[in-house]
C-alpha cells in the first residue's frame, strides 16, 4: 500500500485493540487499511493504508485512540508515504529536543536570572519574539558571568530518552546526523560527542578568557540558518529533501521541519505542533526510528 501509519506507545502500552481502533478510524474516512506489522512487541506497529490523505489519517487515528483510552500514557501516530521512509540525513534541534533542558536558561541561573531569561526564551520559542534579537538580549544579560558557570551547567544537562539510540542507529545505517541549535557550540559539541552526531552547528558564545562578554558571534544561527544547514548538507550528500528528517520543538525550527521529507514536532510548543506534518507528543525519540521502519532488534543502544 502507498501509505503507512506508525503507532507508538510507551513500552508495553500498545495492543491489537489500538490497531483495530486506528483501522476503524481510517475506514470511517474512506481509507483502506492493510495488515499490521509489529516493529516492537507491544510498543510500535505499522498499519499500511491507502485511500485518504496523510494528515487526515494521523489526525483521525489520534482522535480515535485518545477517545478510546480511559487513562494511562498516550500514543503517537505518524502517517507518511511507505516509500523512502528511511532517511539519510537527520537535522535535530538540541534544547528541549535532544536534551531535556533549555541550556541558556540553566546557564542564566548562575547569574540569578533564570526566571527573566526563561520568560524571553518561552516567548521566542512560541514565535512571539524575533529569535536573533531575543538571543542577543538574553546573552547581554549574562555579561561578566564566570566561565565556570558553563561547566556547571553542562554537568546538569541530561539527554532526552531515545536521543542516543536515534542518532547511533541512523549513523550505523549510513545517515549523516547533524545537531542544529540556536544555543551554543560549547554545549552542542559535547552533546554531539555524547550521542554520536556527525556534525554540530550553533552559535558561538564569546568570552574574554575568564568571563562571558555578553555577546554572541555574528551572524546569529537562527531559523533561517537551520533551514540553510538542512539544504546545504542535503546538497553536499547528494540527497533530495525527501530523504531528510528534521526534529525540533520551537518556532525557530518551523522552517526546517517544513522543508524536510519528514518534519517532526517533538513535545513542541503549540504553534509548532499545529504547523508540523508529524508530531510526537507522548513517547520518546526512538519513535523517530519506528517512523522510519526500524525494528526493535535494529536499534543501537545509547
PDB file of C-alpha atoms in Angstrom:
ATOM      1  CA  UNK A   1       0.000   0.000   0.000  1.00  0.00           C
ATOM      2  CA  UNK A   2       1.113   3.564  -0.687  1.00  0.00           C
ATOM      3  CA  UNK A   3       0.969   4.955   2.858  1.00  0.00           C
ATOM      4  CA  UNK A   4       1.805   3.785   6.362  1.00  0.00           C
ATOM      5  CA  UNK A   5       0.552   4.846   9.781  1.00  0.00           C
ATOM      6  CA  UNK A   6       3.033   4.120  12.584  1.00  0.00           C
ATOM      7  CA  UNK A   7       1.599   3.811  16.089  1.00  0.00           C
ATOM      8  CA  UNK A   8       3.942   4.025  19.083  1.00  0.00           C
ATOM      9  CA  UNK A   9       3.306   3.775  22.815  1.00  0.00           C
ATOM     10  CA  UNK A  10       5.446   3.524  25.916  1.00  0.00           C
ATOM     11  CA  UNK A  11       6.933   0.007  26.159  1.00  0.00           C
ATOM     12  CA  UNK A  12       4.126  -2.494  26.671  1.00  0.00           C
ATOM     13  CA  UNK A  13       1.411   0.070  26.004  1.00  0.00           C
ATOM     14  CA  UNK A  14       0.262  -0.922  22.510  1.00  0.00           C
ATOM     15  CA  UNK A  15      -2.059  -3.828  21.745  1.00  0.00           C
ATOM     16  CA  UNK A  16      -4.245  -5.127  18.929  1.00  0.00           C
ATOM     17  CA  UNK A  17      -7.257  -3.173  20.132  1.00  0.00           C
ATOM     18  CA  UNK A  18      -5.386   0.077  19.455  1.00  0.00           C
ATOM     19  CA  UNK A  19      -4.579  -1.066  15.940  1.00  0.00           C
ATOM     20  CA  UNK A  20      -8.212  -2.023  15.393  1.00  0.00           C
ATOM     21  CA  UNK A  21      -9.356   1.386  16.624  1.00  0.00           C
ATOM     22  CA  UNK A  22      -6.961   3.155  14.254  1.00  0.00           C
ATOM     23  CA  UNK A  23      -8.024   0.922  11.349  1.00  0.00           C
ATOM     24  CA  UNK A  24     -11.689   1.697  12.018  1.00  0.00           C
ATOM     25  CA  UNK A  25     -10.889   5.419  12.043  1.00  0.00           C
ATOM     26  CA  UNK A  26      -9.249   5.105   8.624  1.00  0.00           C
ATOM     27  CA  UNK A  27     -12.200   3.165   7.230  1.00  0.00           C
ATOM     28  CA  UNK A  28     -14.610   5.807   8.514  1.00  0.00           C
ATOM     29  CA  UNK A  29     -12.869   8.322   6.242  1.00  0.00           C
ATOM     30  CA  UNK A  30     -12.964   6.007   3.235  1.00  0.00           C
ATOM     31  CA  UNK A  31      -9.477   4.598   3.679  1.00  0.00           C
ATOM     32  CA  UNK A  32      -8.429   1.013   3.201  1.00  0.00           C
ATOM     33  CA  UNK A  33      -6.151  -0.294   5.982  1.00  0.00           C
ATOM     34  CA  UNK A  34      -3.941  -3.331   5.479  1.00  0.00           C
ATOM     35  CA  UNK A  35      -2.462  -5.915   7.805  1.00  0.00           C
ATOM     36  CA  UNK A  36      -0.495  -4.535  10.799  1.00  0.00           C
ATOM     37  CA  UNK A  37       3.242  -5.157  11.048  1.00  0.00           C
ATOM     38  CA  UNK A  38       4.772  -5.143  14.542  1.00  0.00           C
ATOM     39  CA  UNK A  39       8.072  -3.260  14.800  1.00  0.00           C
ATOM     40  CA  UNK A  40       8.453  -3.702  18.558  1.00  0.00           C
ATOM     41  CA  UNK A  41       6.253  -6.050  20.547  1.00  0.00           C
ATOM     42  CA  UNK A  42       3.519  -4.179  22.437  1.00  0.00           C
ATOM     43  CA  UNK A  43       5.254  -0.869  21.639  1.00  0.00           C
ATOM     44  CA  UNK A  44       5.286   0.033  17.921  1.00  0.00           C
ATOM     45  CA  UNK A  45       3.486  -1.157  14.809  1.00  0.00           C
ATOM     46  CA  UNK A  46       2.890  -0.109  11.210  1.00  0.00           C
ATOM     47  CA  UNK A  47      -0.589  -0.009   9.743  1.00  0.00           C
ATOM     48  CA  UNK A  48      -0.401   0.270   5.941  1.00  0.00           C
ATOM     49  CA  UNK A  49      -3.265   2.087   4.257  1.00  0.00           C
ATOM     50  CA  UNK A  50      -4.435   3.803   1.111  1.00  0.00           C
ATOM     51  CA  UNK A  51      -7.345   5.967   0.021  1.00  0.00           C
ATOM     52  CA  UNK A  52      -7.042   9.035   2.297  1.00  0.00           C
ATOM     53  CA  UNK A  53      -4.645  11.922   2.848  1.00  0.00           C
ATOM     54  CA  UNK A  54      -1.774  11.552   5.294  1.00  0.00           C
ATOM     55  CA  UNK A  55      -2.789  14.429   7.573  1.00  0.00           C
ATOM     56  CA  UNK A  56      -6.348  13.115   7.754  1.00  0.00           C
ATOM     57  CA  UNK A  57      -5.107   9.640   8.677  1.00  0.00           C
ATOM     58  CA  UNK A  58      -2.852  10.757  11.523  1.00  0.00           C
ATOM     59  CA  UNK A  59      -5.427  13.172  12.961  1.00  0.00           C
ATOM     60  CA  UNK A  60      -8.237  10.608  12.795  1.00  0.00           C
ATOM     61  CA  UNK A  61      -6.126   7.919  14.427  1.00  0.00           C
ATOM     62  CA  UNK A  62      -5.020  10.217  17.262  1.00  0.00           C
ATOM     63  CA  UNK A  63      -8.551  11.375  17.911  1.00  0.00           C
ATOM     64  CA  UNK A  64      -9.976   7.846  17.921  1.00  0.00           C
ATOM     65  CA  UNK A  65      -7.215   6.471  20.125  1.00  0.00           C
ATOM     66  CA  UNK A  66      -7.486   9.335  22.611  1.00  0.00           C
ATOM     67  CA  UNK A  67     -11.241   8.783  22.852  1.00  0.00           C
ATOM     68  CA  UNK A  68     -10.842   5.029  23.314  1.00  0.00           C
ATOM     69  CA  UNK A  69      -8.252   5.219  26.088  1.00  0.00           C
ATOM     70  CA  UNK A  70      -9.612   5.611  29.596  1.00  0.00           C
ATOM     71  CA  UNK A  71      -6.264   6.506  31.139  1.00  0.00           C
ATOM     72  CA  UNK A  72      -2.532   5.994  31.083  1.00  0.00           C
ATOM     73  CA  UNK A  73       0.069   7.385  28.713  1.00  0.00           C
ATOM     74  CA  UNK A  74      -0.986   8.438  25.224  1.00  0.00           C
ATOM     75  CA  UNK A  75       0.014   7.010  21.888  1.00  0.00           C
ATOM     76  CA  UNK A  76       1.692   8.772  18.997  1.00  0.00           C
ATOM     77  CA  UNK A  77       0.659   8.326  15.369  1.00  0.00           C
ATOM     78  CA  UNK A  78       2.725   9.339  12.329  1.00  0.00           C
ATOM     79  CA  UNK A  79       1.442   8.909   8.765  1.00  0.00           C
ATOM     80  CA  UNK A  80       3.715   9.131   5.737  1.00  0.00           C
ATOM     81  CA  UNK A  81       4.380   7.605   2.312  1.00  0.00           C
ATOM     82  CA  UNK A  82       5.527   3.991   2.558  1.00  0.00           C
ATOM     83  CA  UNK A  83       8.335   4.548   0.066  1.00  0.00           C
ATOM     84  CA  UNK A  84      11.532   6.275   1.164  1.00  0.00           C
ATOM     85  CA  UNK A  85      10.884   6.116   4.902  1.00  0.00           C
ATOM     86  CA  UNK A  86      14.491   5.585   5.955  1.00  0.00           C
ATOM     87  CA  UNK A  87      16.159   8.956   5.915  1.00  0.00           C
ATOM     88  CA  UNK A  88      19.805   9.618   5.106  1.00  0.00           C
ATOM     89  CA  UNK A  89      20.104  12.968   6.874  1.00  0.00           C
ATOM     90  CA  UNK A  90      18.882  13.966  10.333  1.00  0.00           C
ATOM     91  CA  UNK A  91      18.806  17.609  11.447  1.00  0.00           C
ATOM     92  CA  UNK A  92      17.949  17.872  15.152  1.00  0.00           C
ATOM     93  CA  UNK A  93      17.345  20.800  17.456  1.00  0.00           C
ATOM     94  CA  UNK A  94      19.128  20.481  20.805  1.00  0.00           C
ATOM     95  CA  UNK A  95      17.360  22.295  23.660  1.00  0.00           C
ATOM     96  CA  UNK A  96      14.145  20.593  24.810  1.00  0.00           C
ATOM     97  CA  UNK A  97      14.613  18.082  21.980  1.00  0.00           C
ATOM     98  CA  UNK A  98      17.877  16.150  22.184  1.00  0.00           C
ATOM     99  CA  UNK A  99      18.416  17.375  25.742  1.00  0.00           C
ATOM    100  CA  UNK A 100      15.655  17.889  28.286  1.00  0.00           C
ATOM    101  CA  UNK A 101      16.507  21.464  29.265  1.00  0.00           C
ATOM    102  CA  UNK A 102      16.981  24.914  27.753  1.00  0.00           C
ATOM    103  CA  UNK A 103      20.711  25.306  28.307  1.00  0.00           C
ATOM    104  CA  UNK A 104      20.683  29.118  28.110  1.00  0.00           C
ATOM    105  CA  UNK A 105      18.010  29.290  30.816  1.00  0.00           C
ATOM    106  CA  UNK A 106      20.041  26.949  33.021  1.00  0.00           C
ATOM    107  CA  UNK A 107      23.180  28.989  32.432  1.00  0.00           C
ATOM    108  CA  UNK A 108      21.294  32.134  33.436  1.00  0.00           C
ATOM    109  CA  UNK A 109      20.518  30.528  36.791  1.00  0.00           C
ATOM    110  CA  UNK A 110      24.170  31.045  37.753  1.00  0.00           C
ATOM    111  CA  UNK A 111      23.672  34.789  37.234  1.00  0.00           C
ATOM    112  CA  UNK A 112      20.467  34.756  39.271  1.00  0.00           C
ATOM    113  CA  UNK A 113      18.463  35.497  36.125  1.00  0.00           C
ATOM    114  CA  UNK A 114      16.811  32.211  35.230  1.00  0.00           C
ATOM    115  CA  UNK A 115      13.207  33.409  35.516  1.00  0.00           C
ATOM    116  CA  UNK A 116      13.770  36.532  33.434  1.00  0.00           C
ATOM    117  CA  UNK A 117      15.735  34.708  30.738  1.00  0.00           C
ATOM    118  CA  UNK A 118      13.339  31.753  30.685  1.00  0.00           C
ATOM    119  CA  UNK A 119      10.383  34.073  30.019  1.00  0.00           C
ATOM    120  CA  UNK A 120      12.157  35.548  26.994  1.00  0.00           C
ATOM    121  CA  UNK A 121      13.018  32.023  25.836  1.00  0.00           C
ATOM    122  CA  UNK A 122       9.408  30.937  26.189  1.00  0.00           C
ATOM    123  CA  UNK A 123       8.129  33.830  24.101  1.00  0.00           C
ATOM    124  CA  UNK A 124      10.841  33.340  21.480  1.00  0.00           C
ATOM    125  CA  UNK A 125      10.183  29.608  21.129  1.00  0.00           C
ATOM    126  CA  UNK A 126       6.462  30.293  20.811  1.00  0.00           C
ATOM    127  CA  UNK A 127       7.092  32.672  17.921  1.00  0.00           C
ATOM    128  CA  UNK A 128       6.207  35.856  19.819  1.00  0.00           C
ATOM    129  CA  UNK A 129       9.682  37.448  19.522  1.00  0.00           C
ATOM    130  CA  UNK A 130      12.330  37.707  16.837  1.00  0.00           C
ATOM    131  CA  UNK A 131      14.768  34.892  17.629  1.00  0.00           C
ATOM    132  CA  UNK A 132      18.029  36.724  16.905  1.00  0.00           C
ATOM    133  CA  UNK A 133      17.044  39.809  18.863  1.00  0.00           C
ATOM    134  CA  UNK A 134      15.836  37.705  21.781  1.00  0.00           C
ATOM    135  CA  UNK A 135      19.090  35.725  21.795  1.00  0.00           C
ATOM    136  CA  UNK A 136      21.229  38.871  21.845  1.00  0.00           C
ATOM    137  CA  UNK A 137      19.100  40.286  24.674  1.00  0.00           C
ATOM    138  CA  UNK A 138      19.476  37.163  26.801  1.00  0.00           C
ATOM    139  CA  UNK A 139      23.207  36.840  26.171  1.00  0.00           C
ATOM    140  CA  UNK A 140      23.761  40.516  27.086  1.00  0.00           C
ATOM    141  CA  UNK A 141      22.195  39.819  30.476  1.00  0.00           C
ATOM    142  CA  UNK A 142      24.986  37.313  31.183  1.00  0.00           C
ATOM    143  CA  UNK A 143      27.886  39.728  30.709  1.00  0.00           C
ATOM    144  CA  UNK A 144      30.574  39.093  33.330  1.00  0.00           C
ATOM    145  CA  UNK A 145      29.388  35.585  34.219  1.00  0.00           C
ATOM    146  CA  UNK A 146      32.352  33.342  35.022  1.00  0.00           C
ATOM    147  CA  UNK A 147      33.170  30.608  32.516  1.00  0.00           C
ATOM    148  CA  UNK A 148      32.916  28.166  35.409  1.00  0.00           C
ATOM    149  CA  UNK A 149      29.141  28.512  35.009  1.00  0.00           C
ATOM    150  CA  UNK A 150      29.365  26.836  31.598  1.00  0.00           C
ATOM    151  CA  UNK A 151      30.950  23.720  33.085  1.00  0.00           C
ATOM    152  CA  UNK A 152      28.478  23.714  35.964  1.00  0.00           C
ATOM    153  CA  UNK A 153      25.563  23.974  33.535  1.00  0.00           C
ATOM    154  CA  UNK A 154      26.938  21.175  31.362  1.00  0.00           C
ATOM    155  CA  UNK A 155      27.206  18.904  34.410  1.00  0.00           C
ATOM    156  CA  UNK A 156      23.420  19.143  34.820  1.00  0.00           C
ATOM    157  CA  UNK A 157      22.475  18.523  31.162  1.00  0.00           C
ATOM    158  CA  UNK A 158      20.538  15.311  30.531  1.00  0.00           C
ATOM    159  CA  UNK A 159      19.779  13.619  27.244  1.00  0.00           C
ATOM    160  CA  UNK A 160      16.160  13.086  26.283  1.00  0.00           C
ATOM    161  CA  UNK A 161      15.299   9.356  26.382  1.00  0.00           C
ATOM    162  CA  UNK A 162      15.895   7.824  22.984  1.00  0.00           C
ATOM    163  CA  UNK A 163      18.266  10.568  21.779  1.00  0.00           C
ATOM    164  CA  UNK A 164      21.436   8.473  21.665  1.00  0.00           C
ATOM    165  CA  UNK A 165      19.731   5.383  20.149  1.00  0.00           C
ATOM    166  CA  UNK A 166      18.169   7.594  17.461  1.00  0.00           C
ATOM    167  CA  UNK A 167      21.494   9.072  16.422  1.00  0.00           C
ATOM    168  CA  UNK A 168      23.615   5.939  16.803  1.00  0.00           C
ATOM    169  CA  UNK A 169      21.146   3.790  14.853  1.00  0.00           C
ATOM    170  CA  UNK A 170      20.894   6.225  11.972  1.00  0.00           C
ATOM    171  CA  UNK A 171      24.678   6.713  11.813  1.00  0.00           C
ATOM    172  CA  UNK A 172      25.167   2.936  11.876  1.00  0.00           C
ATOM    173  CA  UNK A 173      22.903   2.743   8.844  1.00  0.00           C
ATOM    174  CA  UNK A 174      24.830   5.343   6.872  1.00  0.00           C
ATOM    175  CA  UNK A 175      22.992   8.561   7.744  1.00  0.00           C
ATOM    176  CA  UNK A 176      24.575  11.923   8.484  1.00  0.00           C
ATOM    177  CA  UNK A 177      23.212  13.223  11.785  1.00  0.00           C
ATOM    178  CA  UNK A 178      23.591  16.947  12.450  1.00  0.00           C
ATOM    179  CA  UNK A 179      22.774  18.923  15.572  1.00  0.00           C
ATOM    180  CA  UNK A 180      21.437  22.367  14.617  1.00  0.00           C
ATOM    181  CA  UNK A 181      20.840  24.590  17.619  1.00  0.00           C
ATOM    182  CA  UNK A 182      20.025  28.185  18.404  1.00  0.00           C
ATOM    183  CA  UNK A 183      22.076  27.527  21.532  1.00  0.00           C
ATOM    184  CA  UNK A 184      25.840  27.441  21.805  1.00  0.00           C
ATOM    185  CA  UNK A 185      28.705  25.381  20.431  1.00  0.00           C
ATOM    186  CA  UNK A 186      30.023  24.859  23.987  1.00  0.00           C
ATOM    187  CA  UNK A 187      27.048  22.571  24.562  1.00  0.00           C
ATOM    188  CA  UNK A 188      26.397  21.231  21.048  1.00  0.00           C
ATOM    189  CA  UNK A 189      29.945  19.930  20.755  1.00  0.00           C
ATOM    190  CA  UNK A 190      29.601  17.978  23.974  1.00  0.00           C
ATOM    191  CA  UNK A 191      26.132  16.682  23.123  1.00  0.00           C
ATOM    192  CA  UNK A 192      27.359  15.672  19.670  1.00  0.00           C
ATOM    193  CA  UNK A 193      30.181  13.647  21.215  1.00  0.00           C
ATOM    194  CA  UNK A 194      27.840  12.066  23.744  1.00  0.00           C
ATOM    195  CA  UNK A 195      25.241  10.970  21.175  1.00  0.00           C
ATOM    196  CA  UNK A 196      27.456  10.318  18.163  1.00  0.00           C
ATOM    197  CA  UNK A 197      26.285  13.147  15.891  1.00  0.00           C
ATOM    198  CA  UNK A 198      28.256  13.513  12.676  1.00  0.00           C
ATOM    199  CA  UNK A 199      28.359  17.312  12.913  1.00  0.00           C
ATOM    200  CA  UNK A 200      27.036  20.182  15.023  1.00  0.00           C
ATOM    201  CA  UNK A 201      26.054  23.749  14.173  1.00  0.00           C
ATOM    202  CA  UNK A 202      25.182  26.513  16.665  1.00  0.00           C
ATOM    203  CA  UNK A 203      26.013  29.988  17.967  1.00  0.00           C
ATOM    204  CA  UNK A 204      29.406  30.890  19.390  1.00  0.00           C
ATOM    205  CA  UNK A 205      29.231  32.447  22.857  1.00  0.00           C
ATOM    206  CA  UNK A 206      32.044  34.974  23.232  1.00  0.00           C
ATOM    207  CA  UNK A 207      34.278  35.411  26.291  1.00  0.00           C
ATOM    208  CA  UNK A 208      37.452  37.206  27.386  1.00  0.00           C
ATOM    209  CA  UNK A 209      39.148  34.111  28.757  1.00  0.00           C
ATOM    210  CA  UNK A 210      37.623  34.293  32.224  1.00  0.00           C
ATOM    211  CA  UNK A 211      34.046  35.537  31.790  1.00  0.00           C
ATOM    212  CA  UNK A 212      31.331  35.989  29.199  1.00  0.00           C
ATOM    213  CA  UNK A 213      31.414  39.277  27.285  1.00  0.00           C
ATOM    214  CA  UNK A 214      27.641  39.408  26.848  1.00  0.00           C
ATOM    215  CA  UNK A 215      27.901  38.945  23.100  1.00  0.00           C
ATOM    216  CA  UNK A 216      27.490  36.191  20.549  1.00  0.00           C
ATOM    217  CA  UNK A 217      29.369  35.796  17.267  1.00  0.00           C
ATOM    218  CA  UNK A 218      27.515  37.138  14.242  1.00  0.00           C
ATOM    219  CA  UNK A 219      25.577  36.172  12.260  1.00  0.00           C
ATOM    220  CA  UNK A 220      23.217  34.531  14.743  1.00  0.00           C
ATOM    221  CA  UNK A 221      22.431  30.899  13.979  1.00  0.00           C
ATOM    222  CA  UNK A 222      18.657  31.194  13.740  1.00  0.00           C
ATOM    223  CA  UNK A 223      15.612  29.779  11.944  1.00  0.00           C
ATOM    224  CA  UNK A 224      16.987  30.643   8.513  1.00  0.00           C
ATOM    225  CA  UNK A 225      20.382  29.182   9.372  1.00  0.00           C
ATOM    226  CA  UNK A 226      18.790  25.887  10.417  1.00  0.00           C
ATOM    227  CA  UNK A 227      16.957  25.691   7.104  1.00  0.00           C
ATOM    228  CA  UNK A 228      20.125  26.614   5.208  1.00  0.00           C
ATOM    229  CA  UNK A 229      22.053  23.897   7.073  1.00  0.00           C
ATOM    230  CA  UNK A 230      19.454  21.302   6.104  1.00  0.00           C
ATOM    231  CA  UNK A 231      19.596  22.307   2.450  1.00  0.00           C
ATOM    232  CA  UNK A 232      23.396  22.610   2.354  1.00  0.00           C
ATOM    233  CA  UNK A 233      24.035  19.216   3.943  1.00  0.00           C
ATOM    234  CA  UNK A 234      21.454  17.559   1.699  1.00  0.00           C
ATOM    235  CA  UNK A 235      23.146  19.062  -1.358  1.00  0.00           C
ATOM    236  CA  UNK A 236      26.618  18.049  -0.166  1.00  0.00           C
ATOM    237  CA  UNK A 237      25.401  14.496   0.402  1.00  0.00           C
ATOM    238  CA  UNK A 238      23.591  14.401  -2.942  1.00  0.00           C
ATOM    239  CA  UNK A 239      20.233  13.829  -1.268  1.00  0.00           C
ATOM    240  CA  UNK A 240      16.782  15.125  -2.174  1.00  0.00           C
ATOM    241  CA  UNK A 241      14.983  16.828   0.699  1.00  0.00           C
ATOM    242  CA  UNK A 242      12.565  13.886   0.721  1.00  0.00           C
ATOM    243  CA  UNK A 243      15.441  11.813   2.148  1.00  0.00           C
ATOM    244  CA  UNK A 244      15.816  14.070   5.206  1.00  0.00           C
ATOM    245  CA  UNK A 245      14.379  14.080   8.720  1.00  0.00           C
ATOM    246  CA  UNK A 246      14.164  17.132  10.978  1.00  0.00           C
ATOM    247  CA  UNK A 247      13.019  17.305  14.595  1.00  0.00           C
ATOM    248  CA  UNK A 248      12.500  20.223  16.951  1.00  0.00           C
ATOM    249  CA  UNK A 249      10.132  21.934  19.366  1.00  0.00           C
ATOM    250  CA  UNK A 250      10.342  25.706  18.891  1.00  0.00           C
ATOM    251  CA  UNK A 251       9.263  28.352  16.391  1.00  0.00           C
ATOM    252  CA  UNK A 252      12.828  28.654  15.083  1.00  0.00           C
ATOM    253  CA  UNK A 253      12.547  25.012  13.943  1.00  0.00           C
ATOM    254  CA  UNK A 254       9.466  25.521  11.784  1.00  0.00           C
ATOM    255  CA  UNK A 255      11.283  26.277   8.531  1.00  0.00           C
ATOM    256  CA  UNK A 256      13.462  23.166   8.658  1.00  0.00           C
ATOM    257  CA  UNK A 257      10.533  20.998   9.771  1.00  0.00           C
ATOM    258  CA  UNK A 258       8.521  22.199   6.800  1.00  0.00           C
ATOM    259  CA  UNK A 259      11.306  21.582   4.294  1.00  0.00           C
ATOM    260  CA  UNK A 260      12.404  18.118   5.454  1.00  0.00           C
ATOM    261  CA  UNK A 261      10.963  14.958   3.978  1.00  0.00           C
ATOM    262  CA  UNK A 262       9.748  14.100   7.475  1.00  0.00           C
ATOM    263  CA  UNK A 263       9.481  17.044   9.857  1.00  0.00           C
ATOM    264  CA  UNK A 264       8.587  16.068  13.420  1.00  0.00           C
ATOM    265  CA  UNK A 265       7.433  18.391  16.195  1.00  0.00           C
ATOM    266  CA  UNK A 266       8.736  16.770  19.392  1.00  0.00           C
ATOM    267  CA  UNK A 267       6.737  17.681  22.529  1.00  0.00           C
ATOM    268  CA  UNK A 268       6.523  21.012  20.835  1.00  0.00           C
ATOM    269  CA  UNK A 269       5.193  24.469  21.536  1.00  0.00           C
ATOM    270  CA  UNK A 270       1.561  24.862  20.362  1.00  0.00           C
ATOM    271  CA  UNK A 271       2.457  26.940  17.308  1.00  0.00           C
ATOM    272  CA  UNK A 272       4.888  24.247  16.173  1.00  0.00           C
ATOM    273  CA  UNK A 273       2.654  21.260  16.922  1.00  0.00           C
ATOM    274  CA  UNK A 274      -0.149  22.873  14.942  1.00  0.00           C
ATOM    275  CA  UNK A 275       2.017  23.514  11.874  1.00  0.00           C
ATOM    276  CA  UNK A 276       4.152  20.366  11.699  1.00  0.00           C
ATOM    277  CA  UNK A 277       3.127  17.457   9.488  1.00  0.00           C
ATOM    278  CA  UNK A 278       4.126  14.919  12.147  1.00  0.00           C
ATOM    279  CA  UNK A 279       4.067  15.094  15.948  1.00  0.00           C
ATOM    280  CA  UNK A 280       5.460  13.162  18.882  1.00  0.00           C
ATOM    281  CA  UNK A 281       3.585  14.234  21.991  1.00  0.00           C
ATOM    282  CA  UNK A 282       3.855  11.267  24.345  1.00  0.00           C
ATOM    283  CA  UNK A 283       6.694   8.871  23.553  1.00  0.00           C
ATOM    284  CA  UNK A 284      10.460   9.319  23.332  1.00  0.00           C
ATOM    285  CA  UNK A 285      12.859   9.873  20.441  1.00  0.00           C
ATOM    286  CA  UNK A 286      13.000   6.195  19.452  1.00  0.00           C
ATOM    287  CA  UNK A 287       9.612   6.919  17.855  1.00  0.00           C
ATOM    288  CA  UNK A 288      11.551   8.620  15.055  1.00  0.00           C
ATOM    289  CA  UNK A 289      13.245   5.279  14.366  1.00  0.00           C
ATOM    290  CA  UNK A 290       9.972   3.367  14.317  1.00  0.00           C
ATOM    291  CA  UNK A 291       8.562   6.020  11.984  1.00  0.00           C
ATOM    292  CA  UNK A 292      11.379   5.121   9.589  1.00  0.00           C
ATOM    293  CA  UNK A 293      10.500   1.444   9.777  1.00  0.00           C
ATOM    294  CA  UNK A 294      13.326   0.339  12.057  1.00  0.00           C
ATOM    295  CA  UNK A 295      12.546  -2.715  14.153  1.00  0.00           C
ATOM    296  CA  UNK A 296      13.449  -3.065  17.811  1.00  0.00           C
ATOM    297  CA  UNK A 297      16.250  -5.519  17.033  1.00  0.00           C
ATOM    298  CA  UNK A 298      17.908  -2.945  14.754  1.00  0.00           C
ATOM    299  CA  UNK A 299      18.100  -0.160  17.314  1.00  0.00           C
ATOM    300  CA  UNK A 300      21.602   0.578  18.618  1.00  0.00           C
ATOM    301  CA  UNK A 301      21.567   1.161  22.397  1.00  0.00           C
ATOM    302  CA  UNK A 302      22.570   4.575  23.679  1.00  0.00           C
TER     303      UNK A 302
END
